[in-house]
């Protein structure tokens, strides 16, 4: 009790201070040195509207002004440096408009020139000979001599003989801003002015004290001062760490609250029964024993569906880990409880494959399965829609055609989305409306998302991982080959085909260079044809410019084994299952991202035979390309690859994350700052577990901060 009162005393009227009387809400033009015109520019160019925005405009790096170099040790690669010396000579050189002021600066090790092209008259008057200056500027090379143009000069007198030594923050600026005098330095000066005239109390703490203590975080106000005005490296480091933590912590609090709110408010169907349908199938028709991971995930789903709340679960499982069977068993569970279920896949081909394999598996079961895609038309479509509405169809498989309004279920209890990254969050939400109460949602993805990213992007979903492949799989052998070795590669394909196998040859097709890529594909196709004159070798070709029907016919011929070679673009990337294919040749490998390469490679190695992935590149390869190929050759582990992918390309490039808008982080980098993210996540979860409504006294700073933020944020859009 005493503790509570103490805290109330510590945070009196917090909201009033931050929202009403704070100078931080002042428009930016009111700041000394800004004014209406510059204010307008700051708003337009870098989105600074208020004093607070300026404080949140963090430097992206620092120039180390704690060091003073000797002239003798300077070299051209040093960029910005600081030196100390005396001016021994001042000369105006050149004619007319080319006039410039040249000062000779001398320290105990040597001398160099300082040059002014503009404002030199004024400099000539103000610079003094034979007194000490601290000089800071960018080194440049002229006629083989190092010099500095327009350096900053600080006169060293009396108490400041050593000068100010500090880290100088560098801010992002634009050409337009610079033209108006708002250079990186000028922006730094503005934030410095603001911080100096501001009471530290203006910046209220928003992280609960126990968390601050646990992670030894700098307090918020201090962090804002130190990120803009660090005395040294350590200061800057600690300030950044604190503010990164704050950024990630607040994001996690929001995500976790969303999840809690969803769990509290969304009632879900009860699947109390594991009945005849499930058991008969499981005991009599399951073609193999489930892997431990498959069983575990099924158990998690089972637990979700008896809580009375709606399930929202993501299954991550590497290519070939057997997600389809988990999906099927989950759907049978729905049927046992009197519900219908649907399975949505991103492409026609995938839907067909799912439909085919699931129908075959259920052949002897009294469960009716139907396929609905854009290609199902006329009478057949009408009949399916009718039978779905009446409940005669138990399982509906298809493309996003399932989302259309005409598709009305009698009682949809479980909606499964395969290969999630092809669908947006909005589409997922449309599934919710397919019943009076939202059905359970199961999302399956083969793009292993690094754990840290999953936390950020899918933080509102529960995550299950199938981290085990079915037994007996031989790891795919991956090799790198260059153009020189093409004949050998082709011979190798021939041998495999002669053994009865099939091969893929995949070409990149990336939008910007579509025409060129298309030509390459066609050239490749002709080349392959020329390599295999044998009458019994047939080649399928599939690419995005073909009419859908043609694409499917070609794909179908390969699936059924009528053709031995599939020349294709990445349209075959997702999900296709041809267990007899044992060779995957990827052309221009350097143009693919790691995760995409892994997906492509996953098209082979699905049968019992040893499979091969051959990564083709030109004879020359950049550093990045080499590194990616190294990774592919060394590991088959999708999670490792996606982590590496994220390191190499940055999270923004990972499919499905860009549009999510969840990665709008100012300071933190979810790859480099993974440890901070995990700590932030753990703290957020713990706090909300103990105090979901944030009513405990120690959580008041957080609660009030969030309340003040409400309305400003984009977060409400996601749910
Ligand atoms: P993905 O997770 O990539 O969707 P699939 O569900 O297509 O993988 O499964 C890949 C292959 O592995 C299929 O041929 C499937 O029948 C087989 N499979 C799935 N689970 C098992 C298992 N437990 N034991 C043996 N084979 C399995
Ligand atoms: Mg699959």
XYZ file of C-alpha atoms and ligand atoms in Angstrom:
747
model
C 0.000 0.000 0.000
C 2.693 2.399 1.010
C 4.441 1.507 -2.196
C 1.363 2.353 -4.252
C 0.999 5.750 -2.671
C 4.635 6.440 -3.258
C 4.214 5.698 -6.931
C 1.127 7.837 -7.240
C 3.164 10.598 -5.791
C 5.906 9.987 -8.278
C 3.617 10.235 -11.275
C 1.058 12.890 -10.468
C -1.217 13.992 -13.256
C 1.047 12.454 -15.785
C -1.376 12.726 -18.695
C -2.094 16.371 -18.099
C 1.567 17.226 -18.207
C 2.265 15.349 -21.371
C -0.812 16.209 -23.348
C -1.747 19.715 -22.403
C 0.978 21.813 -20.959
C 3.998 20.230 -22.573
C 5.999 22.492 -24.830
C 6.732 19.366 -26.808
C 3.393 19.702 -28.592
C 4.373 23.135 -29.909
C 4.526 23.485 -33.680
C 8.077 23.264 -34.928
C 8.139 26.817 -36.332
C 7.891 28.208 -32.788
C 11.342 26.873 -32.035
C 14.035 29.511 -31.947
C 15.895 29.453 -35.251
C 13.064 27.875 -37.242
C 10.217 30.232 -38.164
C 7.361 29.736 -40.633
C 9.375 29.088 -43.796
C 11.836 26.613 -42.405
C 9.002 25.099 -40.385
C 7.084 24.411 -43.565
C 10.138 22.808 -45.106
C 10.814 20.629 -42.076
C 7.229 19.396 -42.177
C 7.324 18.612 -45.863
C 10.794 17.192 -46.163
C 11.275 15.149 -43.025
C 7.873 15.115 -41.402
C 8.779 17.191 -38.369
C 5.673 18.914 -37.060
C 6.269 19.507 -33.384
C 9.070 19.914 -30.888
C 8.506 16.300 -29.964
C 9.072 15.200 -33.547
C 12.415 16.950 -33.463
C 13.391 15.057 -30.321
C 12.365 11.848 -32.025
C 14.509 12.717 -35.006
C 17.549 10.731 -34.009
C 21.040 11.043 -35.414
C 21.952 8.094 -37.595
C 25.626 8.229 -36.682
C 28.205 10.208 -34.796
C 31.464 11.785 -35.784
C 34.045 11.127 -33.179
C 35.350 14.459 -31.975
C 36.889 12.988 -28.905
C 40.087 12.296 -30.819
C 42.698 14.796 -31.918
C 45.008 13.598 -34.670
C 48.564 14.622 -35.439
C 49.071 16.095 -38.880
C 51.778 13.565 -39.697
C 49.365 10.655 -39.156
C 46.649 11.928 -41.512
C 45.805 10.033 -44.666
C 43.189 10.391 -47.363
C 40.957 7.567 -46.129
C 40.266 9.272 -42.804
C 37.273 11.363 -43.886
C 36.425 13.703 -40.982
C 39.227 14.443 -38.553
C 40.100 16.817 -35.807
C 43.513 18.387 -35.360
C 45.053 21.053 -33.136
C 47.558 23.641 -34.285
C 48.496 27.254 -34.977
C 47.990 29.227 -38.130
C 51.396 30.360 -39.321
C 50.353 32.026 -42.554
C 47.180 33.459 -44.139
C 47.093 34.178 -47.864
C 44.430 35.182 -50.371
C 45.121 33.375 -53.617
C 43.604 33.284 -57.097
C 41.873 35.921 -59.212
C 38.373 37.410 -59.179
C 35.746 34.754 -58.626
C 38.349 32.057 -58.001
C 39.723 33.933 -55.023
C 40.223 31.872 -51.908
C 41.755 32.094 -48.492
C 44.501 29.618 -47.649
C 45.677 29.195 -44.080
C 48.713 27.139 -43.164
C 48.108 25.168 -39.997
C 51.059 23.757 -38.108
C 51.292 21.294 -35.235
C 54.380 19.709 -33.716
C 54.462 17.047 -36.450
C 53.840 18.941 -39.670
C 51.693 21.432 -41.566
C 48.740 21.478 -43.938
C 46.460 23.898 -45.805
C 42.986 24.987 -44.788
C 40.947 26.543 -47.600
C 37.897 28.833 -47.774
C 36.212 29.552 -51.084
C 33.159 31.267 -49.648
C 32.950 33.836 -46.912
C 36.718 34.095 -46.965
C 36.755 37.832 -46.385
C 35.125 37.287 -43.050
C 37.406 34.379 -42.174
C 40.453 36.407 -43.105
C 39.418 39.035 -40.603
C 38.514 36.674 -37.792
C 41.313 34.106 -37.904
C 44.292 34.875 -35.683
C 47.891 33.974 -36.311
C 49.974 31.972 -33.862
C 47.259 31.002 -31.429
C 45.970 27.477 -30.905
C 42.870 26.275 -32.792
C 40.951 23.074 -32.679
C 40.173 22.333 -36.317
C 37.531 19.911 -37.527
C 36.739 19.042 -41.104
C 36.778 16.671 -43.995
C 40.092 15.747 -45.541
C 40.522 15.998 -49.273
C 43.416 15.389 -51.579
C 44.568 18.152 -53.906
C 47.632 17.786 -56.129
C 48.827 15.023 -53.870
C 48.531 17.135 -50.716
C 45.992 16.667 -47.972
C 43.911 19.720 -47.210
C 40.658 20.741 -45.563
C 37.986 22.981 -47.071
C 35.758 25.053 -44.834
C 36.774 23.409 -41.569
C 35.211 24.384 -38.289
C 37.584 26.499 -36.249
C 37.475 26.741 -32.484
C 39.810 29.158 -30.808
C 41.493 27.595 -27.804
C 42.036 30.048 -25.003
C 42.610 29.818 -21.258
C 40.321 27.161 -19.846
C 39.458 25.620 -23.195
C 42.977 24.723 -24.259
C 41.876 21.252 -25.126
C 38.610 22.346 -26.731
C 35.265 20.608 -26.559
C 35.696 16.948 -27.151
C 32.574 15.028 -27.893
C 30.692 12.839 -30.310
C 29.019 14.941 -32.914
C 25.612 13.633 -33.967
C 24.946 13.437 -37.694
C 21.352 13.849 -38.860
C 19.771 12.903 -42.127
C 18.891 15.916 -44.219
C 17.792 16.620 -47.792
C 19.071 18.843 -50.591
C 16.127 21.196 -50.177
C 16.744 21.505 -46.473
C 20.431 22.105 -47.030
C 19.656 24.843 -49.557
C 17.780 26.599 -46.763
C 20.654 26.232 -44.363
C 19.183 23.201 -42.618
C 22.301 21.101 -42.866
C 22.885 18.064 -40.687
C 24.767 20.331 -38.343
C 22.002 22.934 -38.246
C 19.443 20.293 -37.377
C 21.726 19.146 -34.594
C 21.859 22.690 -33.343
C 18.070 22.896 -33.265
C 17.727 19.815 -31.134
C 20.497 21.043 -28.915
C 18.672 24.364 -28.413
C 15.483 22.566 -27.643
C 17.065 20.195 -25.163
C 18.883 23.006 -23.414
C 15.794 25.121 -22.883
C 13.658 22.167 -21.894
C 13.097 20.867 -18.405
C 14.055 17.193 -18.156
C 10.577 16.601 -16.666
C 9.037 17.222 -20.037
C 10.037 13.742 -21.027
C 8.055 11.272 -18.981
C 9.170 7.749 -18.326
C 7.056 5.098 -20.052
C 8.765 1.876 -19.062
C 7.856 0.397 -15.684
C 10.573 0.722 -13.114
C 11.164 -2.990 -12.518
C 11.902 -3.404 -16.223
C 14.274 -0.452 -16.215
C 16.099 -2.008 -13.335
C 16.146 -5.507 -14.706
C 17.753 -4.449 -17.958
C 19.727 -1.525 -16.534
C 18.119 0.895 -18.905
C 18.888 4.577 -18.858
C 15.869 6.624 -17.862
C 13.919 8.097 -20.717
C 14.645 11.737 -20.272
C 18.358 11.148 -19.939
C 18.322 8.905 -22.988
C 16.830 11.681 -25.110
C 19.512 14.084 -23.963
C 22.294 11.602 -24.478
C 21.274 10.358 -27.879
C 21.433 13.901 -29.198
C 24.273 15.153 -27.036
C 26.461 12.255 -26.014
C 29.622 13.000 -24.084
C 31.204 9.867 -25.490
C 30.734 6.508 -27.101
C 29.372 4.842 -23.962
C 26.731 7.537 -23.517
C 25.522 7.229 -27.080
C 25.481 3.469 -26.831
C 23.425 3.372 -23.632
C 21.000 5.994 -24.876
C 20.420 4.095 -28.085
C 20.002 0.825 -26.247
C 17.370 2.348 -24.000
C 15.427 3.920 -26.859
C 15.597 0.796 -28.983
C 14.276 -1.188 -26.075
C 11.469 1.326 -25.654
C 10.540 1.137 -29.315
C 10.422 -2.645 -29.341
C 8.808 -2.895 -25.940
C 5.950 -0.586 -26.898
C 5.447 -2.496 -30.139
C 5.330 -5.772 -28.246
C 2.926 -4.385 -25.666
C 0.607 -3.366 -28.478
C 0.842 -6.688 -30.253
C 0.330 -8.692 -27.085
C -2.635 -6.566 -26.085
C -4.180 -7.166 -29.488
C -3.754 -10.839 -28.965
C -5.208 -10.763 -25.469
C -8.131 -8.695 -26.591
C -8.777 -11.135 -29.402
C -8.598 -14.052 -27.053
C -10.963 -12.440 -24.609
C -13.511 -11.194 -27.068
C -13.590 -13.767 -29.801
C -15.575 -16.759 -28.804
C -14.721 -19.832 -30.768
C -16.375 -23.072 -31.661
C -15.861 -25.971 -29.320
C -14.386 -29.091 -30.843
C -15.015 -31.370 -27.921
C -15.056 -34.597 -29.847
C -12.392 -36.687 -31.397
C -14.844 -38.939 -33.175
C -15.291 -41.600 -35.813
C -14.115 -39.592 -38.779
C -10.815 -38.679 -37.237
C -10.225 -42.045 -35.595
C -11.178 -44.191 -38.564
C -8.936 -42.212 -40.831
C -6.122 -42.154 -38.345
C -6.246 -45.860 -37.613
C -7.091 -47.258 -41.011
C -6.090 -44.869 -43.773
C -3.097 -42.900 -42.641
C -0.400 -43.903 -45.141
C 2.473 -43.378 -42.710
C 3.221 -42.724 -39.070
C 3.137 -39.075 -38.133
C 6.404 -37.493 -37.169
C 6.817 -36.318 -33.581
C 6.544 -32.727 -34.745
C 3.310 -33.371 -36.639
C 1.822 -34.995 -33.554
C 2.897 -32.152 -31.331
C 1.364 -29.526 -33.601
C -1.889 -31.485 -33.823
C -1.985 -31.575 -30.064
C -1.539 -27.816 -29.923
C -4.412 -27.367 -32.361
C -6.539 -29.730 -30.370
C -5.864 -27.742 -27.214
C -6.743 -24.488 -28.965
C -10.084 -25.798 -30.116
C -11.395 -26.831 -26.731
C -10.905 -23.480 -25.027
C -14.084 -21.866 -26.312
C -11.987 -19.177 -27.961
C -11.133 -18.724 -31.593
C -7.858 -20.295 -32.635
C -5.416 -18.160 -34.601
C -2.408 -20.295 -35.196
C 0.501 -20.178 -37.586
C 2.283 -23.392 -38.529
C 5.779 -22.932 -39.782
C 7.214 -25.991 -41.396
C 10.003 -26.320 -43.851
C 9.192 -27.545 -47.351
C 8.302 -31.228 -47.234
C 7.726 -31.321 -43.500
C 4.203 -32.654 -44.008
C 1.909 -29.728 -43.332
C -0.814 -31.067 -45.610
C -1.454 -34.069 -43.392
C -1.729 -31.843 -40.338
C -4.229 -29.729 -42.247
C -6.257 -32.754 -43.243
C -6.414 -34.185 -39.742
C -7.417 -30.784 -38.414
C -10.240 -30.598 -40.926
C -11.427 -34.052 -39.940
C -11.573 -32.877 -36.360
C -13.939 -30.131 -37.476
C -16.105 -32.674 -39.312
C -16.319 -34.824 -36.196
C -17.763 -31.873 -34.357
C -20.402 -31.133 -36.961
C -18.557 -28.398 -38.804
C -17.314 -27.828 -42.318
C -13.724 -26.912 -43.074
C -11.912 -25.229 -45.939
C -8.368 -25.197 -47.223
C -7.229 -22.246 -49.265
C -4.095 -22.328 -51.418
C -2.516 -19.498 -53.417
C -2.548 -21.074 -56.883
C -4.760 -23.185 -59.058
C -2.144 -25.905 -59.346
C -1.635 -26.136 -55.619
C -5.348 -26.277 -54.955
C -5.691 -29.066 -57.476
C -2.860 -30.986 -55.905
C -4.358 -30.652 -52.469
C -7.727 -31.668 -53.791
C -6.320 -34.681 -55.587
C -4.230 -35.994 -52.707
C -6.876 -35.355 -50.077
C -9.650 -36.939 -52.163
C -7.490 -40.001 -52.654
C -6.725 -40.260 -48.966
C -10.394 -39.931 -48.079
C -11.583 -42.268 -50.799
C -12.985 -44.826 -48.376
C -14.345 -42.272 -45.933
C -17.843 -40.815 -45.825
C -16.439 -37.306 -46.162
C -17.282 -35.221 -49.181
C -14.543 -33.031 -50.628
C -14.903 -30.446 -53.381
C -12.619 -28.142 -55.322
C -13.547 -24.542 -55.999
C -11.349 -22.272 -58.087
C -11.909 -19.600 -60.686
C -11.876 -22.361 -63.282
C -14.879 -24.143 -61.856
C -17.741 -22.555 -63.747
C -21.354 -22.867 -64.759
C -23.392 -25.759 -63.556
C -20.582 -27.435 -61.646
C -19.970 -24.257 -59.708
C -23.625 -23.784 -58.908
C -23.856 -27.312 -57.612
C -20.818 -26.887 -55.380
C -22.084 -23.603 -53.964
C -25.414 -25.252 -53.259
C -23.872 -28.244 -51.537
C -21.548 -26.083 -49.487
C -24.508 -24.024 -48.331
C -26.521 -27.103 -47.428
C -23.588 -28.709 -45.637
C -23.380 -31.733 -47.904
C -19.836 -30.827 -48.801
C -17.667 -31.197 -45.740
C -14.323 -30.018 -46.990
C -13.917 -27.274 -49.538
C -10.536 -26.817 -51.133
C -9.635 -23.974 -53.451
C -7.975 -20.700 -54.294
C -9.064 -17.303 -53.009
C -12.260 -18.019 -54.931
C -13.313 -19.354 -51.524
C -13.396 -15.823 -50.199
C -16.090 -14.655 -52.600
C -19.377 -13.645 -51.098
C -21.319 -16.263 -53.026
C -19.490 -18.945 -51.111
C -21.729 -19.477 -48.122
C -21.102 -22.319 -45.753
C -23.711 -23.974 -43.672
C -21.388 -24.127 -40.721
C -17.728 -23.376 -41.326
C -15.701 -24.205 -38.251
C -12.128 -24.337 -39.505
C -10.396 -22.316 -42.197
C -6.887 -23.263 -43.225
C -4.652 -21.056 -45.314
C -1.708 -22.710 -47.030
C 1.425 -20.740 -47.926
C 0.366 -17.745 -45.938
C 2.846 -15.305 -47.372
C 0.860 -15.101 -50.573
C -2.169 -13.864 -48.707
C -2.493 -10.598 -46.868
C -3.822 -10.036 -43.406
C -6.968 -8.533 -44.908
C -7.750 -11.730 -46.768
C -7.248 -13.716 -43.639
C -9.790 -11.464 -41.969
C -12.374 -12.166 -44.667
C -12.428 -15.768 -43.622
C -13.688 -14.652 -40.268
C -16.929 -13.541 -41.799
C -17.798 -16.921 -43.197
C -19.810 -17.878 -40.180
C -21.813 -16.144 -37.451
C -18.916 -16.739 -35.141
C -15.472 -16.642 -36.721
C -14.118 -20.089 -37.578
C -10.821 -21.249 -36.194
C -7.957 -20.072 -38.366
C -4.890 -22.089 -39.163
C -2.232 -20.520 -41.310
C 0.545 -22.622 -42.798
C 3.763 -21.314 -44.238
C 6.825 -22.948 -45.712
C 8.783 -19.734 -45.623
C 10.449 -20.190 -42.316
C 10.296 -16.825 -40.714
C 13.061 -16.157 -38.263
C 11.742 -16.262 -34.744
C 12.460 -12.618 -34.154
C 10.579 -11.591 -37.252
C 7.670 -13.859 -36.444
C 7.427 -12.150 -33.081
C 7.121 -8.810 -34.745
C 5.018 -9.639 -37.752
C 2.867 -12.474 -36.534
C 2.920 -11.462 -32.911
C -0.853 -11.775 -32.801
C -0.783 -15.408 -33.876
C 0.286 -18.397 -31.871
C 3.116 -20.133 -33.602
C 3.708 -23.850 -34.017
C 6.773 -25.236 -35.655
C 7.132 -28.516 -37.537
C 10.845 -28.877 -37.113
C 11.251 -32.435 -38.253
C 11.174 -34.016 -41.687
C 9.513 -37.376 -42.329
C 12.000 -40.207 -41.896
C 13.952 -41.687 -44.768
C 14.501 -38.445 -46.624
C 17.929 -38.166 -48.104
C 19.315 -34.673 -47.754
C 19.499 -32.914 -51.096
C 23.011 -32.563 -52.455
C 23.612 -28.985 -53.535
C 26.443 -27.932 -55.809
C 27.579 -24.766 -57.541
C 28.421 -24.906 -61.260
C 29.414 -22.197 -63.692
C 28.720 -21.650 -67.360
C 31.928 -23.548 -68.298
C 30.479 -26.699 -66.810
C 27.119 -26.574 -68.554
C 27.776 -29.601 -70.789
C 28.535 -31.750 -67.747
C 25.390 -30.505 -66.009
C 23.309 -31.482 -69.016
C 24.936 -34.898 -69.146
C 24.110 -35.362 -65.507
C 20.449 -34.545 -66.156
C 20.474 -37.110 -68.960
C 21.765 -39.808 -66.619
C 19.088 -39.068 -64.056
C 16.348 -39.158 -66.662
C 17.667 -42.429 -67.953
C 17.239 -43.752 -64.417
C 13.591 -42.762 -64.672
C 13.707 -39.435 -62.827
C 12.611 -35.941 -63.772
C 14.337 -32.566 -63.676
C 13.431 -28.913 -63.224
C 15.352 -26.081 -64.867
C 14.326 -22.745 -63.410
C 14.952 -19.263 -64.757
C 14.542 -15.994 -62.895
C 11.728 -13.713 -63.861
C 11.827 -10.459 -62.083
C 9.432 -7.736 -63.024
C 11.781 -4.914 -63.953
C 13.611 -6.910 -66.577
C 10.735 -9.065 -67.624
C 11.344 -8.889 -71.373
C 14.986 -9.753 -71.085
C 14.223 -12.573 -68.703
C 11.607 -13.877 -71.046
C 14.146 -13.962 -73.862
C 16.579 -15.810 -71.617
C 13.948 -18.354 -70.763
C 13.162 -18.957 -74.425
C 16.836 -19.189 -75.287
C 17.290 -21.614 -72.432
C 14.398 -23.713 -73.646
C 15.871 -23.941 -77.150
C 19.236 -24.835 -75.671
C 17.783 -27.587 -73.540
C 15.875 -28.938 -76.533
C 19.102 -29.019 -78.532
C 20.885 -30.851 -75.737
C 18.291 -33.583 -75.622
C 17.542 -34.718 -79.146
C 16.435 -38.119 -77.833
C 12.944 -38.931 -79.056
C 11.767 -40.101 -75.647
C 12.734 -36.921 -73.824
C 9.872 -34.497 -73.519
C 10.049 -31.009 -72.162
C 7.343 -28.964 -70.471
C 7.597 -25.219 -70.263
C 5.681 -23.065 -67.809
C 5.867 -19.297 -67.439
C 3.738 -16.372 -66.427
C 2.926 -15.202 -69.943
C 1.106 -18.357 -70.873
C -2.651 -18.525 -70.633
C -3.655 -20.248 -67.414
C -5.034 -23.289 -69.204
C -1.800 -23.831 -71.092
C 0.258 -23.399 -67.965
C -1.812 -25.978 -66.220
C -1.741 -28.431 -69.089
C 2.061 -28.228 -69.188
C 2.332 -28.561 -65.458
C -0.020 -31.476 -65.520
C 2.084 -33.332 -68.087
C 5.093 -33.015 -65.848
C 3.188 -34.053 -62.730
C 1.939 -37.184 -64.440
C 5.391 -38.014 -65.805
C 4.568 -37.495 -69.485
C 7.412 -35.001 -69.678
C 10.793 -35.448 -68.045
C 12.065 -31.913 -67.996
C 10.288 -28.852 -66.718
C 11.704 -25.551 -67.943
C 10.040 -22.839 -65.919
C 10.166 -19.539 -64.170
C 9.525 -19.271 -60.477
C 5.817 -19.955 -60.997
C 6.601 -23.451 -59.792
C 8.087 -22.146 -56.583
C 5.252 -22.809 -54.239
C 4.101 -26.165 -53.005
C 4.180 -28.306 -56.126
C 4.746 -31.944 -55.302
C 6.378 -34.237 -57.874
C 8.193 -36.846 -55.774
C 9.813 -38.391 -58.835
C 11.749 -35.230 -59.672
C 15.327 -35.516 -58.486
C 17.189 -32.639 -60.126
C 16.655 -28.925 -59.673
C 18.822 -26.696 -61.844
C 18.593 -23.016 -60.997
C 19.813 -20.599 -63.645
C 21.344 -17.214 -62.738
C 21.303 -18.228 -59.122
C 22.863 -14.934 -58.085
C 19.606 -13.199 -58.913
C 17.505 -15.127 -56.424
C 17.142 -14.449 -52.741
C 18.127 -17.162 -50.323
C 14.633 -17.992 -49.154
C 13.454 -18.275 -52.712
C 16.335 -20.593 -53.568
C 15.422 -22.741 -50.627
C 11.808 -22.907 -51.761
C 12.877 -23.906 -55.234
C 15.238 -26.539 -53.927
C 12.376 -27.923 -51.855
C 10.658 -29.052 -55.062
C 13.068 -32.001 -55.169
C 14.019 -34.433 -52.443
C 10.386 -35.372 -51.915
C 10.745 -39.005 -52.867
C 13.022 -41.757 -51.678
C 15.746 -41.052 -54.271
C 18.853 -39.010 -53.734
C 18.144 -35.561 -55.147
C 20.363 -32.798 -56.444
C 20.205 -29.049 -56.647
C 22.571 -27.428 -59.125
C 23.124 -23.712 -58.731
C 24.258 -22.218 -62.029
C 26.004 -18.854 -62.215
C 28.172 -16.974 -64.667
C 31.895 -17.483 -64.381
C 32.292 -14.316 -62.357
C 30.440 -13.791 -59.123
C 30.156 -10.885 -56.688
C 30.821 -11.183 -52.992
C 27.161 -11.285 -52.073
C 26.381 -13.951 -54.632
C 29.254 -16.063 -53.402
C 28.066 -15.838 -49.852
C 24.539 -16.864 -50.729
C 25.728 -19.836 -52.718
C 27.967 -20.856 -49.847
C 24.989 -20.866 -47.514
C 22.911 -22.944 -49.912
C 25.660 -25.485 -50.454
C 26.323 -25.818 -46.740
C 22.851 -26.200 -45.284
C 19.391 -27.583 -45.959
C 17.951 -25.967 -42.858
C 15.243 -23.530 -43.867
C 15.333 -21.614 -40.615
C 19.044 -21.065 -40.781
C 18.669 -19.922 -44.353
C 15.956 -17.446 -43.567
C 18.016 -15.989 -40.733
C 20.908 -15.608 -43.118
C 18.632 -14.149 -45.766
C 17.465 -11.544 -43.359
C 21.023 -10.687 -42.424
C 22.019 -10.273 -46.041
C 18.991 -8.484 -47.369
C 17.354 -6.907 -44.381
C 13.927 -7.793 -43.075
C 12.117 -5.440 -45.436
C 12.741 -7.815 -48.274
C 11.317 -10.872 -46.686
C 8.095 -11.715 -48.373
C 4.947 -10.646 -46.679
C 6.539 -8.263 -44.257
C 6.687 -5.147 -46.335
C 2.981 -4.521 -46.566
C 2.456 -5.370 -42.941
C 3.769 -1.978 -41.870
C 4.961 -3.555 -38.684
C 8.565 -2.941 -39.388
C 8.426 0.805 -39.246
C 11.084 0.953 -36.638
C 13.088 4.121 -36.207
C 16.049 2.901 -34.271
C 15.912 -0.793 -33.705
C 16.934 -3.382 -36.236
C 15.288 -6.677 -35.566
C 18.301 -8.573 -36.824
C 21.113 -6.735 -35.120
C 19.072 -5.983 -32.019
C 17.604 -9.407 -31.617
C 18.657 -9.688 -27.987
C 16.896 -6.430 -27.152
C 13.800 -7.580 -29.028
C 13.640 -10.797 -27.080
C 14.042 -8.998 -23.777
C 11.353 -6.508 -24.783
C 9.036 -9.305 -25.793
C 9.569 -11.173 -22.543
C 8.960 -8.044 -20.464
C 5.827 -7.133 -22.374
C 4.390 -10.609 -21.983
C 5.158 -10.733 -18.292
C 3.625 -7.364 -17.578
C 0.430 -8.116 -19.473
C 0.146 -11.513 -17.898
C 0.247 -10.029 -14.418
C -1.692 -6.902 -15.242
C -3.628 -7.160 -18.516
C -5.410 -3.837 -18.064
C -2.322 -2.045 -16.794
C -3.938 -0.908 -13.586
C -1.077 -1.673 -11.227
C 0.674 1.432 -9.918
C 4.044 0.539 -11.372
C 2.470 0.237 -14.810
C 0.878 3.687 -14.709
C 3.636 5.429 -16.655
C 3.143 2.922 -19.424
C -0.636 3.032 -19.323
C -0.706 6.807 -19.464
C 1.795 6.948 -22.245
C -0.264 4.525 -24.305
C -3.445 6.443 -23.589
C -1.820 9.648 -24.776
C -0.615 7.919 -27.922
C -3.998 6.505 -28.790
C -5.362 7.834 -32.006
C -1.946 8.830 -33.256
C -0.924 5.290 -33.904
C -1.488 3.051 -36.869
C -1.799 -0.003 -34.718
C -5.542 -0.067 -34.510
C -5.624 -0.821 -38.223
C -4.161 -4.249 -37.877
C -6.772 -5.979 -35.832
P 4.724 -29.454 -47.033
O 4.934 -29.268 -45.583
O 5.841 -28.894 -47.842
O 3.378 -28.998 -47.492
P 3.690 -32.015 -47.757
O 2.542 -31.976 -46.845
O 3.447 -31.750 -49.198
O 4.820 -31.017 -47.252
O 4.441 -33.396 -47.556
C 5.553 -33.748 -48.337
C 5.551 -35.230 -48.597
O 5.843 -35.938 -47.392
C 4.228 -35.758 -49.090
O 4.492 -36.659 -50.132
C 3.640 -36.447 -47.870
O 2.799 -37.501 -48.223
C 4.866 -36.940 -47.152
N 4.713 -37.050 -45.690
C 4.104 -36.169 -44.863
N 4.173 -36.584 -43.579
C 4.838 -37.762 -43.588
C 5.249 -38.677 -42.560
N 4.962 -38.481 -41.278
N 5.937 -39.780 -42.945
C 6.239 -39.984 -44.244
N 5.884 -39.169 -45.240
C 5.198 -38.062 -44.937
Mg 2.520 -27.719 -48.810
